PDB file of C-alpha atoms and ligand atoms in Angstrom:
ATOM      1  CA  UNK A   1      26.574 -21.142 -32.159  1.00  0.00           C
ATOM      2  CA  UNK A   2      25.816 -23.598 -34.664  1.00  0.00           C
ATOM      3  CA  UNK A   3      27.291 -27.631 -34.711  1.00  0.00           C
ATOM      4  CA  UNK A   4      30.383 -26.641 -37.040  1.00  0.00           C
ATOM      5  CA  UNK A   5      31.477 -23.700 -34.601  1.00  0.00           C
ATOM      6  CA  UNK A   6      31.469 -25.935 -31.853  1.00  0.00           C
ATOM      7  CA  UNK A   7      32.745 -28.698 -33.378  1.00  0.00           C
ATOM      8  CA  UNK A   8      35.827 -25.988 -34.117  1.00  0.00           C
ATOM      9  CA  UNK A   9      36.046 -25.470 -30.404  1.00  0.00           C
ATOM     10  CA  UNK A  10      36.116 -29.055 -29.773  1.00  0.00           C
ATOM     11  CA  UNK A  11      39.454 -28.801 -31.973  1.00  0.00           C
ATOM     12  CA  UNK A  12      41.043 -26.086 -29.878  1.00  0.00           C
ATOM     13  CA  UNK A  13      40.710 -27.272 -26.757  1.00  0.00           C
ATOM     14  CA  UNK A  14      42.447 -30.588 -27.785  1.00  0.00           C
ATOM     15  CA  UNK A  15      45.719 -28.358 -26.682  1.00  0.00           C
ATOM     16  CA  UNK A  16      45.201 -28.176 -22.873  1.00  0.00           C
ATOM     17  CA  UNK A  17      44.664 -32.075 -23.570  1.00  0.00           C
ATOM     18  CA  UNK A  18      46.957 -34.275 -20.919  1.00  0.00           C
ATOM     19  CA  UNK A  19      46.884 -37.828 -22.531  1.00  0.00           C
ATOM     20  CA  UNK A  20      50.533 -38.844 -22.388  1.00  0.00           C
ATOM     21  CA  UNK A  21      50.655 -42.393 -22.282  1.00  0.00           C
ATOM     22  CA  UNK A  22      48.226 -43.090 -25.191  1.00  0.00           C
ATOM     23  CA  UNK A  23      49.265 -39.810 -26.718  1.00  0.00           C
ATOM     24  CA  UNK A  24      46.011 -39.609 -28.586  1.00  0.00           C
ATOM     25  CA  UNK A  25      44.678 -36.076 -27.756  1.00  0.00           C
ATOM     26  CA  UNK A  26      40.971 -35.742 -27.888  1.00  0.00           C
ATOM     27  CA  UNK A  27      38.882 -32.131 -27.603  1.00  0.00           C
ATOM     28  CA  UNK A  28      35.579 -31.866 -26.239  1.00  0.00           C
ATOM     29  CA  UNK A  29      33.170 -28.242 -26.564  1.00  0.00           C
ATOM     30  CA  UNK A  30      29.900 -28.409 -24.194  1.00  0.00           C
ATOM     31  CA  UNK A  31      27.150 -26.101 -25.485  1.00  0.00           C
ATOM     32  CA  UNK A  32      24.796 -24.834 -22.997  1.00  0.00           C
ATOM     33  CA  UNK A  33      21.168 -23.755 -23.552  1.00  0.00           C
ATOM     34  CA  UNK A  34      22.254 -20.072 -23.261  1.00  0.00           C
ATOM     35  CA  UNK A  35      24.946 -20.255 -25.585  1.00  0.00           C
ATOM     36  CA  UNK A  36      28.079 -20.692 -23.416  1.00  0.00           C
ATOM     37  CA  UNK A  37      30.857 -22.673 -24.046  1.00  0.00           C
ATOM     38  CA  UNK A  38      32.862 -25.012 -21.535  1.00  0.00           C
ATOM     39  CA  UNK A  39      35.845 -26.791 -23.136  1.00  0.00           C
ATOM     40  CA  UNK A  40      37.383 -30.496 -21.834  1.00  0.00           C
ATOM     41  CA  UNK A  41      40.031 -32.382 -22.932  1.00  0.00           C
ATOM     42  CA  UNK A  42      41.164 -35.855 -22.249  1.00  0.00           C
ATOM     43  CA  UNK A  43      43.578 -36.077 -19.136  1.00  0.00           C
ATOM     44  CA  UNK A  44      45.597 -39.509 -18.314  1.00  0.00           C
ATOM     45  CA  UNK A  45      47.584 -40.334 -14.781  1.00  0.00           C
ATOM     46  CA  UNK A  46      50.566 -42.698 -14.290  1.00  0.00           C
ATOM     47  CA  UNK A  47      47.810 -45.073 -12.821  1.00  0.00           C
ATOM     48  CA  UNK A  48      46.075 -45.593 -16.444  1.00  0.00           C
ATOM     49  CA  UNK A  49      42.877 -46.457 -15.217  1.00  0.00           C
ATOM     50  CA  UNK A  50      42.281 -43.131 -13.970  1.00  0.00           C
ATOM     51  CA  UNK A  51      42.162 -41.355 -17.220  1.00  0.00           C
ATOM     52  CA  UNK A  52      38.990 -39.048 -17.790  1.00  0.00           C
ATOM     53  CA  UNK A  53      37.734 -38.157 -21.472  1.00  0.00           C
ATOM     54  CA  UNK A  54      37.093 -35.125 -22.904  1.00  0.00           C
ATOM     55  CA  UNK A  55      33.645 -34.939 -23.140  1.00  0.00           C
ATOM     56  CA  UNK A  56      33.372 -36.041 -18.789  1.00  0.00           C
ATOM     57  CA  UNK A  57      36.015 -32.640 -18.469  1.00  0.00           C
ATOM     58  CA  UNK A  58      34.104 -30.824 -19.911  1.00  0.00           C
ATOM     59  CA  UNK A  59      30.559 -32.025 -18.641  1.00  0.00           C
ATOM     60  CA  UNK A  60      31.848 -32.110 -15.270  1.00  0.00           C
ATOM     61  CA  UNK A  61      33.540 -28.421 -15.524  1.00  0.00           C
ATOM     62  CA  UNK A  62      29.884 -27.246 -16.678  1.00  0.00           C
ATOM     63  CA  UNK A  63      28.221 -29.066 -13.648  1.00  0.00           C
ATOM     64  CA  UNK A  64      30.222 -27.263 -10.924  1.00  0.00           C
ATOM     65  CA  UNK A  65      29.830 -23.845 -12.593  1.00  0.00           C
ATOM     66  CA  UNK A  66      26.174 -24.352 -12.176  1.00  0.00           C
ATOM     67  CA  UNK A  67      24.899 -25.529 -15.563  1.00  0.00           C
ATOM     68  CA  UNK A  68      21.994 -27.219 -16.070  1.00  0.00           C
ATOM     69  CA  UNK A  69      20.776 -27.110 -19.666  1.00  0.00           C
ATOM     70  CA  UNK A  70      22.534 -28.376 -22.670  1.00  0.00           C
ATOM     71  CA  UNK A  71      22.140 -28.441 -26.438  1.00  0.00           C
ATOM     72  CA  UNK A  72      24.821 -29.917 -27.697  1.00  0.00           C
ATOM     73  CA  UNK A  73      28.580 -31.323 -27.461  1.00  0.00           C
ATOM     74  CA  UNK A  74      31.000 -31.628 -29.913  1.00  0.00           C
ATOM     75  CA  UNK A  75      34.023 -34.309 -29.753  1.00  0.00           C
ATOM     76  CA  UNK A  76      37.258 -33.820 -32.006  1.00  0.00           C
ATOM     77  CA  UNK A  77      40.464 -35.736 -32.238  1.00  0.00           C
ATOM     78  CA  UNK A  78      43.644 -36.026 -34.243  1.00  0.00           C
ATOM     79  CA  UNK A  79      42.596 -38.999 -35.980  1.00  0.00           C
ATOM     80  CA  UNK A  80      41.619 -38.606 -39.662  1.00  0.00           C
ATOM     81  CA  UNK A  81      38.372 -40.099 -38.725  1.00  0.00           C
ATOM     82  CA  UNK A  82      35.392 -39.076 -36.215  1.00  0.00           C
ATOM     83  CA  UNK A  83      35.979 -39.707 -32.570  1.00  0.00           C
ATOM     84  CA  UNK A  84      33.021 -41.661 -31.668  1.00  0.00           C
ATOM     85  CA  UNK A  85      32.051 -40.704 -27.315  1.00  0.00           C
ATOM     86  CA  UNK A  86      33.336 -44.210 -25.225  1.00  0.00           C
ATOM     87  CA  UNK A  87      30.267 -46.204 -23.647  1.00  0.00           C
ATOM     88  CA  UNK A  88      31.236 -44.531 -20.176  1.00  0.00           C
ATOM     89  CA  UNK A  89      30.455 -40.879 -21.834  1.00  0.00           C
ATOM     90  CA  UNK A  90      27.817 -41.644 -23.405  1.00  0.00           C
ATOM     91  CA  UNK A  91      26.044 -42.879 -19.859  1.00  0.00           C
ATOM     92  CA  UNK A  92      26.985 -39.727 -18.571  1.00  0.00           C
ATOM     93  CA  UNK A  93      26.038 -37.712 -21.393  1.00  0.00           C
ATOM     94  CA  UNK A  94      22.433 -38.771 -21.374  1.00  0.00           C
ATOM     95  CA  UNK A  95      22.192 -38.674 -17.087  1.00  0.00           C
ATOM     96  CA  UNK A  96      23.544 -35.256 -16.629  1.00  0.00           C
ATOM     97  CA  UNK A  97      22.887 -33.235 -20.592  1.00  0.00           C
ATOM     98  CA  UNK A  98      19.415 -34.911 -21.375  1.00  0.00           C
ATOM     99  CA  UNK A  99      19.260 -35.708 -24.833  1.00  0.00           C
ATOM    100  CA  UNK A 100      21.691 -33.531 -26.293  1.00  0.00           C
ATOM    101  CA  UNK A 101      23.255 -33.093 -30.131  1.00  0.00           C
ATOM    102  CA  UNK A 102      26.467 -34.808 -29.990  1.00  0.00           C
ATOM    103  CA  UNK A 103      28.731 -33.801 -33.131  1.00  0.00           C
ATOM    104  CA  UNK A 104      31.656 -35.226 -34.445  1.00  0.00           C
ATOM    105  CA  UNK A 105      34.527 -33.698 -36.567  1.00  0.00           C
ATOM    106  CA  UNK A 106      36.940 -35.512 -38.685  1.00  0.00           C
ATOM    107  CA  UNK A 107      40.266 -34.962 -40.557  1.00  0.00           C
ATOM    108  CA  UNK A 108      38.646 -33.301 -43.314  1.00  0.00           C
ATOM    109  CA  UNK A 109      36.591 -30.721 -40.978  1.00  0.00           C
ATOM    110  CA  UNK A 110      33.061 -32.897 -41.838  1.00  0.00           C
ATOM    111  CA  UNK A 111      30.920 -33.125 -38.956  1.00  0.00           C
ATOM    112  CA  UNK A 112      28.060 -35.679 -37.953  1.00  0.00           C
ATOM    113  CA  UNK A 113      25.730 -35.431 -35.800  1.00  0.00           C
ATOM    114  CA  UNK A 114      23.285 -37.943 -33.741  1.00  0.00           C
ATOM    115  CA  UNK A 115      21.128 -37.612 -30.787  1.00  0.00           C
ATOM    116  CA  UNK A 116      22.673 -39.364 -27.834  1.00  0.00           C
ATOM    117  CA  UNK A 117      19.601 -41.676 -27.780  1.00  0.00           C
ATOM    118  CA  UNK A 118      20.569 -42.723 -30.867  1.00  0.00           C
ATOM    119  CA  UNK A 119      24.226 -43.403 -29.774  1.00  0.00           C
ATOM    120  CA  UNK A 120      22.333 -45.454 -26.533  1.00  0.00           C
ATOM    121  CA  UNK A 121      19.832 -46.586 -26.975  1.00  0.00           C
ATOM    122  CA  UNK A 122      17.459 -48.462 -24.658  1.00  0.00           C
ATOM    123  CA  UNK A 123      19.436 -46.851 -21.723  1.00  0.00           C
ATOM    124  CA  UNK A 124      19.246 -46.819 -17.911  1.00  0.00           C
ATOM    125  CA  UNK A 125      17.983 -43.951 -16.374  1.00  0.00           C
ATOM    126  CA  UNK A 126      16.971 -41.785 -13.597  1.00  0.00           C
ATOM    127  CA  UNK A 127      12.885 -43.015 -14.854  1.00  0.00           C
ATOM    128  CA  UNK A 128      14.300 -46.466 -14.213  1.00  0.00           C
ATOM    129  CA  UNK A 129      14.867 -45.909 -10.333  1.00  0.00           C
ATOM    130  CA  UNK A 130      11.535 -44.581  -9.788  1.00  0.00           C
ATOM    131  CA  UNK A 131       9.825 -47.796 -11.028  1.00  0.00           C
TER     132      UNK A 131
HETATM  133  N1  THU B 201      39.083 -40.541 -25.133  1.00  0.00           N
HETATM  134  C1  THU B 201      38.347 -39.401 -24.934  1.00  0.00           C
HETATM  135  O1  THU B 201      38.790 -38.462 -24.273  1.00  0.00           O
HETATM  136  N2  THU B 201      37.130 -39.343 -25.510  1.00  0.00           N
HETATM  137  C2  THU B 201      36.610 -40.273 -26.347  1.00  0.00           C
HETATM  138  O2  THU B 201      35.516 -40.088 -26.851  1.00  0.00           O
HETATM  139  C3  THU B 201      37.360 -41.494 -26.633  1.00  0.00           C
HETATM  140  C4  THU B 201      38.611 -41.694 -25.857  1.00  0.00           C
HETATM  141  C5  THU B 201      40.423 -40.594 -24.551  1.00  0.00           C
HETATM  142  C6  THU B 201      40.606 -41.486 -23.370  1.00  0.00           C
HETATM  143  C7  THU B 201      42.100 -41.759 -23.437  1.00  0.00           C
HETATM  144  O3  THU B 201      42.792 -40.712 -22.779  1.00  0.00           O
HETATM  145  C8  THU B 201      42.432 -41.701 -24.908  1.00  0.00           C
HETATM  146  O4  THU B 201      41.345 -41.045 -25.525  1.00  0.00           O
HETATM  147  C9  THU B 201      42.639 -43.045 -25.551  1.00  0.00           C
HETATM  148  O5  THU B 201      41.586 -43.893 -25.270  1.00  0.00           O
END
């Protein structure tokens, strides 16, 4: 599966999104080294702070299946622009998926793609607590 096909399932799975307080419905596709798919959206409680993103559903969906290996993960929202991953995803991101593609899709279907060590850089780590 290549970054715009996943970037595509990033869009669909915007519509099992639960976000609705901010209303702002965000899509997340998890690529795995062996070419499966898991699919998170954003999901918000009545006690705000609670709220998971898209990208930790689907990360943490791939975790408990038994994943291990990652290639990429795609982010999508309804926003005419690219969703950028929040500081909190990108942490977990890089501790659980290594350093993974992470593509974003905007209005017009364009994607962009960086490395998540390029979206956090100089990060904290599991090398860090072995020091
Ligand atoms: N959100 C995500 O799910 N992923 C992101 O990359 C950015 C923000 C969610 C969290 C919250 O439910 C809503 O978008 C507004 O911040």
């Amino acid at each position: 599966m290549n970054h715009k096909q996943l970037a595509q399932k990033a869009m669909e799975a915007k519509k099992n999104a639960l976000p609705p307080y901010s209303n702002f419905h965000v899509g997340s596709a998890l690529l795995t080294k062996a070419g499966k798919v898991y699919l998170g959206g954003n999901i918000e409680t009545p006690s705000y702070s609670l709220t998971v993103c898209a990208e930790r559903t689907a990360i943490f969906k791939a975790i408990t299946e038994g994943e291990r290996e990652f290639t990429a993960i795609a982010i999508a929202s309804d926003s005419p622009d690219y969703c950028p991953p929040c500081g909190a995803c990108r942490q977990v991101i890089k501790d659980l998926c290594g350093d993974i593609d992470v593509v974003m899709i905007n209005g017009k279907k364009e994607i962009k793609v960086f490395k998540i060590s390029e979206l956090l850089p100089f990060a904290f780590g599991d090398e860090d607590l072995k020091k």
